[in-house]
JSON list of C-alpha atoms in Angstrom, two decimals:
[
{"chain": "A", "resi": 926, "resn": "MET", "atom": "CA", "xyz": [222.27, -14.23, 43.69]},
{"chain": "A", "resi": 927, "resn": "THR", "atom": "CA", "xyz": [218.80, -13.04, 42.76]},
{"chain": "A", "resi": 928, "resn": "LEU", "atom": "CA", "xyz": [218.12, -13.42, 39.03]},
{"chain": "A", "resi": 929, "resn": "ILE", "atom": "CA", "xyz": [214.47, -12.48, 38.79]},
{"chain": "A", "resi": 930, "resn": "HIS", "atom": "CA", "xyz": [212.23, -10.03, 40.62]},
{"chain": "A", "resi": 931, "resn": "THR", "atom": "CA", "xyz": [208.45, -9.86, 40.39]},
{"chain": "A", "resi": 932, "resn": "ALA", "atom": "CA", "xyz": [205.98, -7.71, 42.30]},
{"chain": "A", "resi": 933, "resn": "ARG", "atom": "CA", "xyz": [205.91, -10.14, 45.23]},
{"chain": "A", "resi": 934, "resn": "LEU", "atom": "CA", "xyz": [208.75, -12.61, 44.66]},
{"chain": "A", "resi": 935, "resn": "THR", "atom": "CA", "xyz": [212.44, -13.10, 44.10]},
{"chain": "A", "resi": 936, "resn": "LEU", "atom": "CA", "xyz": [213.90, -16.06, 42.24]},
{"chain": "A", "resi": 937, "resn": "SER", "atom": "CA", "xyz": [217.51, -16.96, 42.85]},
{"chain": "A", "resi": 938, "resn": "GLU", "atom": "CA", "xyz": [219.88, -19.83, 42.34]},
{"chain": "A", "resi": 939, "resn": "PHE", "atom": "CA", "xyz": [220.05, -22.39, 45.11]},
{"chain": "A", "resi": 940, "resn": "THR", "atom": "CA", "xyz": [223.30, -22.20, 47.06]},
{"chain": "A", "resi": 941, "resn": "GLY", "atom": "CA", "xyz": [223.30, -25.63, 48.68]},
{"chain": "A", "resi": 942, "resn": "GLU", "atom": "CA", "xyz": [222.21, -24.26, 52.05]},
{"chain": "A", "resi": 943, "resn": "GLU", "atom": "CA", "xyz": [218.50, -25.00, 51.51]},
{"chain": "A", "resi": 944, "resn": "SER", "atom": "CA", "xyz": [218.39, -28.65, 52.59]},
{"chain": "A", "resi": 945, "resn": "GLY", "atom": "CA", "xyz": [215.63, -28.09, 55.18]},
{"chain": "A", "resi": 946, "resn": "PHE", "atom": "CA", "xyz": [213.44, -26.36, 52.64]},
{"chain": "A", "resi": 947, "resn": "ILE", "atom": "CA", "xyz": [214.05, -29.05, 49.98]},
{"chain": "A", "resi": 948, "resn": "PHE", "atom": "CA", "xyz": [213.33, -31.79, 52.51]},
{"chain": "A", "resi": 949, "resn": "SER", "atom": "CA", "xyz": [209.96, -30.19, 53.35]},
{"chain": "A", "resi": 950, "resn": "LEU", "atom": "CA", "xyz": [209.00, -29.43, 49.75]},
{"chain": "A", "resi": 951, "resn": "MET", "atom": "CA", "xyz": [209.93, -32.81, 48.31]},
{"chain": "A", "resi": 952, "resn": "ASN", "atom": "CA", "xyz": [208.05, -34.65, 51.04]},
{"chain": "A", "resi": 953, "resn": "SER", "atom": "CA", "xyz": [204.90, -32.53, 50.77]},
{"chain": "A", "resi": 954, "resn": "PRO", "atom": "CA", "xyz": [201.73, -34.35, 49.69]},
{"chain": "A", "resi": 955, "resn": "GLY", "atom": "CA", "xyz": [201.46, -32.54, 46.34]},
{"chain": "A", "resi": 956, "resn": "TRP", "atom": "CA", "xyz": [205.08, -33.27, 45.40]},
{"chain": "A", "resi": 957, "resn": "LEU", "atom": "CA", "xyz": [204.77, -36.94, 46.28]},
{"chain": "A", "resi": 958, "resn": "LYS", "atom": "CA", "xyz": [201.45, -37.31, 44.44]},
{"chain": "A", "resi": 959, "resn": "PHE", "atom": "CA", "xyz": [202.22, -35.42, 41.23]},
{"chain": "A", "resi": 960, "resn": "ILE", "atom": "CA", "xyz": [206.01, -35.36, 40.89]},
{"chain": "A", "resi": 961, "resn": "GLY", "atom": "CA", "xyz": [207.06, -38.49, 42.74]},
{"chain": "A", "resi": 962, "resn": "ASP", "atom": "CA", "xyz": [209.13, -39.76, 45.60]},
{"chain": "A", "resi": 963, "resn": "ARG", "atom": "CA", "xyz": [212.76, -38.75, 45.08]},
{"chain": "A", "resi": 964, "resn": "GLY", "atom": "CA", "xyz": [213.98, -40.63, 48.15]},
{"chain": "A", "resi": 965, "resn": "ILE", "atom": "CA", "xyz": [214.67, -37.54, 50.24]},
{"chain": "A", "resi": 966, "resn": "ARG", "atom": "CA", "xyz": [214.53, -39.06, 53.74]},
{"chain": "A", "resi": 967, "resn": "ASN", "atom": "CA", "xyz": [216.83, -36.72, 55.65]},
{"chain": "A", "resi": 968, "resn": "LEU", "atom": "CA", "xyz": [218.80, -33.48, 55.34]},
{"chain": "A", "resi": 969, "resn": "GLU", "atom": "CA", "xyz": [221.80, -35.27, 53.87]},
{"chain": "A", "resi": 970, "resn": "ASP", "atom": "CA", "xyz": [219.61, -36.65, 51.05]},
{"chain": "A", "resi": 971, "resn": "ALA", "atom": "CA", "xyz": [218.34, -33.12, 50.44]},
{"chain": "A", "resi": 972, "resn": "GLU", "atom": "CA", "xyz": [221.89, -31.72, 50.34]},
{"chain": "A", "resi": 973, "resn": "ASN", "atom": "CA", "xyz": [222.89, -34.41, 47.83]},
{"chain": "A", "resi": 974, "resn": "TYR", "atom": "CA", "xyz": [219.83, -33.66, 45.69]},
{"chain": "A", "resi": 975, "resn": "ILE", "atom": "CA", "xyz": [220.69, -29.96, 45.56]},
{"chain": "A", "resi": 976, "resn": "ARG", "atom": "CA", "xyz": [224.34, -30.68, 44.72]},
{"chain": "A", "resi": 977, "resn": "ASN", "atom": "CA", "xyz": [223.74, -33.45, 42.17]},
{"chain": "A", "resi": 978, "resn": "ASN", "atom": "CA", "xyz": [220.68, -32.03, 40.43]},
{"chain": "A", "resi": 979, "resn": "THR", "atom": "CA", "xyz": [220.02, -28.36, 41.01]},
{"chain": "A", "resi": 980, "resn": "LEU", "atom": "CA", "xyz": [223.57, -27.00, 41.19]},
{"chain": "A", "resi": 981, "resn": "ARG", "atom": "CA", "xyz": [224.69, -29.32, 38.39]},
{"chain": "A", "resi": 982, "resn": "GLY", "atom": "CA", "xyz": [221.97, -27.87, 36.14]},
{"chain": "A", "resi": 983, "resn": "TYR", "atom": "CA", "xyz": [223.41, -24.38, 36.53]},
{"chain": "A", "resi": 984, "resn": "SER", "atom": "CA", "xyz": [226.92, -25.48, 35.57]},
{"chain": "A", "resi": 985, "resn": "GLU", "atom": "CA", "xyz": [225.90, -27.83, 32.74]},
{"chain": "A", "resi": 986, "resn": "ASN", "atom": "CA", "xyz": [223.05, -25.85, 31.18]},
{"chain": "A", "resi": 987, "resn": "GLY", "atom": "CA", "xyz": [223.34, -22.29, 32.43]},
{"chain": "A", "resi": 988, "resn": "PHE", "atom": "CA", "xyz": [219.91, -22.55, 34.06]},
{"chain": "A", "resi": 989, "resn": "GLY", "atom": "CA", "xyz": [217.96, -24.70, 36.47]},
{"chain": "A", "resi": 990, "resn": "MET", "atom": "CA", "xyz": [215.36, -24.61, 39.19]},
{"chain": "A", "resi": 991, "resn": "TYR", "atom": "CA", "xyz": [215.31, -21.40, 41.19]},
{"chain": "A", "resi": 992, "resn": "LEU", "atom": "CA", "xyz": [214.40, -20.79, 44.81]},
{"chain": "A", "resi": 993, "resn": "VAL", "atom": "CA", "xyz": [211.24, -18.69, 45.08]},
{"chain": "A", "resi": 994, "resn": "LYS", "atom": "CA", "xyz": [211.00, -16.37, 48.08]},
{"chain": "A", "resi": 995, "resn": "THR", "atom": "CA", "xyz": [208.50, -13.75, 49.09]},
{"chain": "A", "resi": 996, "resn": "ILE", "atom": "CA", "xyz": [209.86, -10.21, 49.03]},
{"chain": "A", "resi": 997, "resn": "GLN", "atom": "CA", "xyz": [207.91, -9.43, 52.17]},
{"chain": "A", "resi": 998, "resn": "GLY", "atom": "CA", "xyz": [209.42, -11.66, 54.85]},
{"chain": "A", "resi": 999, "resn": "ASP", "atom": "CA", "xyz": [212.12, -13.20, 52.63]},
{"chain": "A", "resi": 1000, "resn": "THR", "atom": "CA", "xyz": [210.41, -16.58, 53.08]},
{"chain": "A", "resi": 1001, "resn": "ALA", "atom": "CA", "xyz": [211.24, -19.59, 50.88]},
{"chain": "A", "resi": 1002, "resn": "ILE", "atom": "CA", "xyz": [207.92, -20.81, 49.49]},
{"chain": "A", "resi": 1003, "resn": "GLY", "atom": "CA", "xyz": [208.74, -22.90, 46.43]},
{"chain": "A", "resi": 1004, "resn": "MET", "atom": "CA", "xyz": [210.82, -23.38, 43.35]},
{"chain": "A", "resi": 1005, "resn": "CYS", "atom": "CA", "xyz": [210.33, -22.61, 39.71]},
{"chain": "A", "resi": 1006, "resn": "GLY", "atom": "CA", "xyz": [212.69, -22.86, 36.80]},
{"chain": "A", "resi": 1007, "resn": "LEU", "atom": "CA", "xyz": [213.93, -24.79, 33.81]},
{"chain": "A", "resi": 1008, "resn": "VAL", "atom": "CA", "xyz": [215.29, -28.30, 33.50]},
{"chain": "A", "resi": 1009, "resn": "LYS", "atom": "CA", "xyz": [217.05, -29.84, 30.50]},
{"chain": "A", "resi": 1010, "resn": "ARG", "atom": "CA", "xyz": [216.19, -33.52, 30.41]},
{"chain": "A", "resi": 1011, "resn": "SER", "atom": "CA", "xyz": [218.03, -35.93, 28.14]},
{"chain": "A", "resi": 1012, "resn": "PHE", "atom": "CA", "xyz": [214.79, -37.35, 26.73]},
{"chain": "A", "resi": 1013, "resn": "LEU", "atom": "CA", "xyz": [213.31, -33.96, 25.76]},
{"chain": "A", "resi": 1014, "resn": "ASP", "atom": "CA", "xyz": [214.41, -31.79, 22.83]},
{"chain": "A", "resi": 1015, "resn": "HIS", "atom": "CA", "xyz": [213.97, -28.53, 24.74]},
{"chain": "A", "resi": 1016, "resn": "ALA", "atom": "CA", "xyz": [214.15, -27.27, 28.31]},
{"chain": "A", "resi": 1017, "resn": "ASP", "atom": "CA", "xyz": [211.01, -27.70, 30.35]},
{"chain": "A", "resi": 1018, "resn": "ILE", "atom": "CA", "xyz": [209.54, -25.44, 32.98]},
{"chain": "A", "resi": 1019, "resn": "GLY", "atom": "CA", "xyz": [208.72, -26.79, 36.39]},
{"chain": "A", "resi": 1020, "resn": "PHE", "atom": "CA", "xyz": [207.29, -25.40, 39.59]},
{"chain": "A", "resi": 1021, "resn": "ALA", "atom": "CA", "xyz": [206.40, -26.64, 43.06]},
{"chain": "A", "resi": 1022, "resn": "PHE", "atom": "CA", "xyz": [205.32, -24.80, 46.19]},
{"chain": "A", "resi": 1023, "resn": "LEU", "atom": "CA", "xyz": [204.86, -25.65, 49.82]},
{"chain": "A", "resi": 1024, "resn": "PRO", "atom": "CA", "xyz": [201.17, -26.47, 50.37]},
{"chain": "A", "resi": 1025, "resn": "GLU", "atom": "CA", "xyz": [200.50, -23.45, 52.55]},
{"chain": "A", "resi": 1026, "resn": "TYR", "atom": "CA", "xyz": [201.42, -21.15, 49.64]},
{"chain": "A", "resi": 1027, "resn": "ASN", "atom": "CA", "xyz": [199.16, -22.74, 47.02]},
{"chain": "A", "resi": 1028, "resn": "GLY", "atom": "CA", "xyz": [196.22, -20.72, 45.78]},
{"chain": "A", "resi": 1029, "resn": "TYR", "atom": "CA", "xyz": [197.84, -17.28, 45.98]},
{"chain": "A", "resi": 1030, "resn": "GLY", "atom": "CA", "xyz": [199.05, -17.01, 42.39]},
{"chain": "A", "resi": 1031, "resn": "TYR", "atom": "CA", "xyz": [202.72, -17.49, 43.26]},
{"chain": "A", "resi": 1032, "resn": "ALA", "atom": "CA", "xyz": [203.20, -20.34, 40.81]},
{"chain": "A", "resi": 1033, "resn": "PHE", "atom": "CA", "xyz": [201.76, -18.33, 37.92]},
{"chain": "A", "resi": 1034, "resn": "GLU", "atom": "CA", "xyz": [203.70, -15.19, 38.88]},
{"chain": "A", "resi": 1035, "resn": "SER", "atom": "CA", "xyz": [206.99, -17.05, 39.08]},
{"chain": "A", "resi": 1036, "resn": "ALA", "atom": "CA", "xyz": [206.32, -19.12, 35.94]},
{"chain": "A", "resi": 1037, "resn": "VAL", "atom": "CA", "xyz": [205.59, -15.99, 33.87]},
{"chain": "A", "resi": 1038, "resn": "ALA", "atom": "CA", "xyz": [208.84, -14.49, 35.12]},
{"chain": "A", "resi": 1039, "resn": "VAL", "atom": "CA", "xyz": [210.82, -17.65, 34.31]},
{"chain": "A", "resi": 1040, "resn": "MET", "atom": "CA", "xyz": [209.32, -17.81, 30.80]},
{"chain": "A", "resi": 1041, "resn": "ASP", "atom": "CA", "xyz": [210.26, -14.16, 30.21]},
{"chain": "A", "resi": 1042, "resn": "PHE", "atom": "CA", "xyz": [213.77, -14.81, 31.57]},
{"chain": "A", "resi": 1043, "resn": "ALA", "atom": "CA", "xyz": [214.13, -17.90, 29.36]},
{"chain": "A", "resi": 1044, "resn": "ARG", "atom": "CA", "xyz": [213.29, -15.92, 26.25]},
{"chain": "A", "resi": 1045, "resn": "SER", "atom": "CA", "xyz": [215.03, -12.62, 26.95]},
{"chain": "A", "resi": 1046, "resn": "SER", "atom": "CA", "xyz": [218.14, -13.69, 28.88]},
{"chain": "A", "resi": 1047, "resn": "LEU", "atom": "CA", "xyz": [218.68, -17.28, 27.75]},
{"chain": "A", "resi": 1048, "resn": "GLY", "atom": "CA", "xyz": [217.42, -16.96, 24.18]},
{"chain": "A", "resi": 1049, "resn": "LEU", "atom": "CA", "xyz": [215.17, -20.01, 24.40]},
{"chain": "A", "resi": 1050, "resn": "LYS", "atom": "CA", "xyz": [212.44, -20.00, 21.78]},
{"chain": "A", "resi": 1051, "resn": "LYS", "atom": "CA", "xyz": [210.51, -23.15, 22.67]},
{"chain": "A", "resi": 1052, "resn": "ILE", "atom": "CA", "xyz": [209.82, -24.30, 26.20]},
{"chain": "A", "resi": 1053, "resn": "LEU", "atom": "CA", "xyz": [208.18, -27.57, 27.21]},
{"chain": "A", "resi": 1054, "resn": "ALA", "atom": "CA", "xyz": [206.36, -28.73, 30.31]},
{"chain": "A", "resi": 1055, "resn": "ILE", "atom": "CA", "xyz": [205.54, -32.23, 31.48]},
{"chain": "A", "resi": 1056, "resn": "VAL", "atom": "CA", "xyz": [202.69, -32.85, 33.87]},
{"chain": "A", "resi": 1057, "resn": "ASP", "atom": "CA", "xyz": [200.76, -35.68, 35.48]},
{"chain": "A", "resi": 1058, "resn": "PRO", "atom": "CA", "xyz": [197.32, -35.88, 33.80]},
{"chain": "A", "resi": 1059, "resn": "ALA", "atom": "CA", "xyz": [195.69, -35.80, 37.26]},
{"chain": "A", "resi": 1060, "resn": "ASN", "atom": "CA", "xyz": [197.39, -32.52, 38.19]},
{"chain": "A", "resi": 1061, "resn": "GLN", "atom": "CA", "xyz": [194.60, -30.23, 37.04]},
{"chain": "A", "resi": 1062, "resn": "PRO", "atom": "CA", "xyz": [195.88, -27.07, 38.81]},
{"chain": "A", "resi": 1063, "resn": "SER", "atom": "CA", "xyz": [199.20, -27.32, 36.96]},
{"chain": "A", "resi": 1064, "resn": "ILE", "atom": "CA", "xyz": [197.46, -28.08, 33.67]},
{"chain": "A", "resi": 1065, "resn": "ARG", "atom": "CA", "xyz": [195.31, -24.95, 34.10]},
{"chain": "A", "resi": 1066, "resn": "LEU", "atom": "CA", "xyz": [198.41, -22.90, 34.91]},
{"chain": "A", "resi": 1067, "resn": "LEU", "atom": "CA", "xyz": [200.19, -24.14, 31.77]},
{"chain": "A", "resi": 1068, "resn": "GLY", "atom": "CA", "xyz": [197.15, -23.06, 29.77]},
{"chain": "A", "resi": 1069, "resn": "LYS", "atom": "CA", "xyz": [197.28, -19.61, 31.37]},
{"chain": "A", "resi": 1070, "resn": "LEU", "atom": "CA", "xyz": [200.92, -19.43, 30.30]},
{"chain": "A", "resi": 1071, "resn": "GLY", "atom": "CA", "xyz": [199.79, -19.96, 26.70]},
{"chain": "A", "resi": 1072, "resn": "MET", "atom": "CA", "xyz": [201.16, -23.49, 26.46]},
{"chain": "A", "resi": 1073, "resn": "GLN", "atom": "CA", "xyz": [199.30, -26.20, 24.59]},
{"chain": "A", "resi": 1074, "resn": "ARG", "atom": "CA", "xyz": [199.23, -29.94, 25.05]},
{"chain": "A", "resi": 1075, "resn": "GLU", "atom": "CA", "xyz": [201.38, -31.51, 22.37]},
{"chain": "A", "resi": 1076, "resn": "LYS", "atom": "CA", "xyz": [201.43, -35.22, 23.12]},
{"chain": "A", "resi": 1077, "resn": "ASP", "atom": "CA", "xyz": [201.67, -37.90, 25.78]},
{"chain": "A", "resi": 1078, "resn": "ILE", "atom": "CA", "xyz": [205.14, -39.12, 26.77]},
{"chain": "A", "resi": 1079, "resn": "LEU", "atom": "CA", "xyz": [206.64, -41.71, 29.07]},
{"chain": "A", "resi": 1080, "resn": "PHE", "atom": "CA", "xyz": [209.11, -40.47, 31.67]},
{"chain": "A", "resi": 1081, "resn": "PRO", "atom": "CA", "xyz": [212.02, -42.97, 31.63]},
{"chain": "A", "resi": 1082, "resn": "GLY", "atom": "CA", "xyz": [211.42, -45.70, 34.18]},
{"chain": "A", "resi": 1083, "resn": "GLU", "atom": "CA", "xyz": [207.73, -44.84, 34.65]},
{"chain": "A", "resi": 1084, "resn": "GLU", "atom": "CA", "xyz": [204.70, -46.75, 33.42]},
{"chain": "A", "resi": 1085, "resn": "SER", "atom": "CA", "xyz": [202.07, -44.02, 33.28]},
{"chain": "A", "resi": 1086, "resn": "PRO", "atom": "CA", "xyz": [202.20, -41.42, 30.52]},
{"chain": "A", "resi": 1087, "resn": "LEU", "atom": "CA", "xyz": [202.54, -37.72, 31.21]},
{"chain": "A", "resi": 1088, "resn": "TYR", "atom": "CA", "xyz": [201.18, -34.84, 29.17]},
{"chain": "A", "resi": 1089, "resn": "GLN", "atom": "CA", "xyz": [203.77, -32.79, 27.30]},
{"chain": "A", "resi": 1090, "resn": "PHE", "atom": "CA", "xyz": [202.91, -29.15, 26.78]},
{"chain": "A", "resi": 1091, "resn": "SER", "atom": "CA", "xyz": [204.84, -26.62, 24.73]},
{"chain": "A", "resi": 1092, "resn": "THR", "atom": "CA", "xyz": [204.92, -22.97, 23.91]},
{"chain": "A", "resi": 1093, "resn": "VAL", "atom": "CA", "xyz": [203.52, -22.08, 20.54]},
{"chain": "A", "resi": 1094, "resn": "GLU", "atom": "CA", "xyz": [206.26, -21.04, 18.12]}
]
């Protein structure tokens, strides 16, 4: 079911049928470098990830990561959405795109739409983002979204701090 439309994109809930896409995305160089290895080694791992993380987010929180597709061609190019992490006080926005779709403004377009959806449909007032300090493209995008760096945090189980950004209330 499509939840969000933009000029060039649709954002919809994952259905569980996207294991090939998730396998490719989560093993792309940018994902591995800036988000981390999630142990997705085959399609079964990808199916389990979708079921245990993405689909669970919808049922537990009423939101989650959404599949981003181009309107023209109906091609899956990335994901963008909201995650509620136990160690953060508010939901955080996340986005990731297949490398061949970077640099076209899709991340910004989808992130703006998700932020609008979060405020208007979900009633969220404050939204966070966490980002690797070396991920300058994502840091610039968060700035374009009007988010400001709040503090450094440690992701549970990690040794290197991440930047935490937030919307201005």
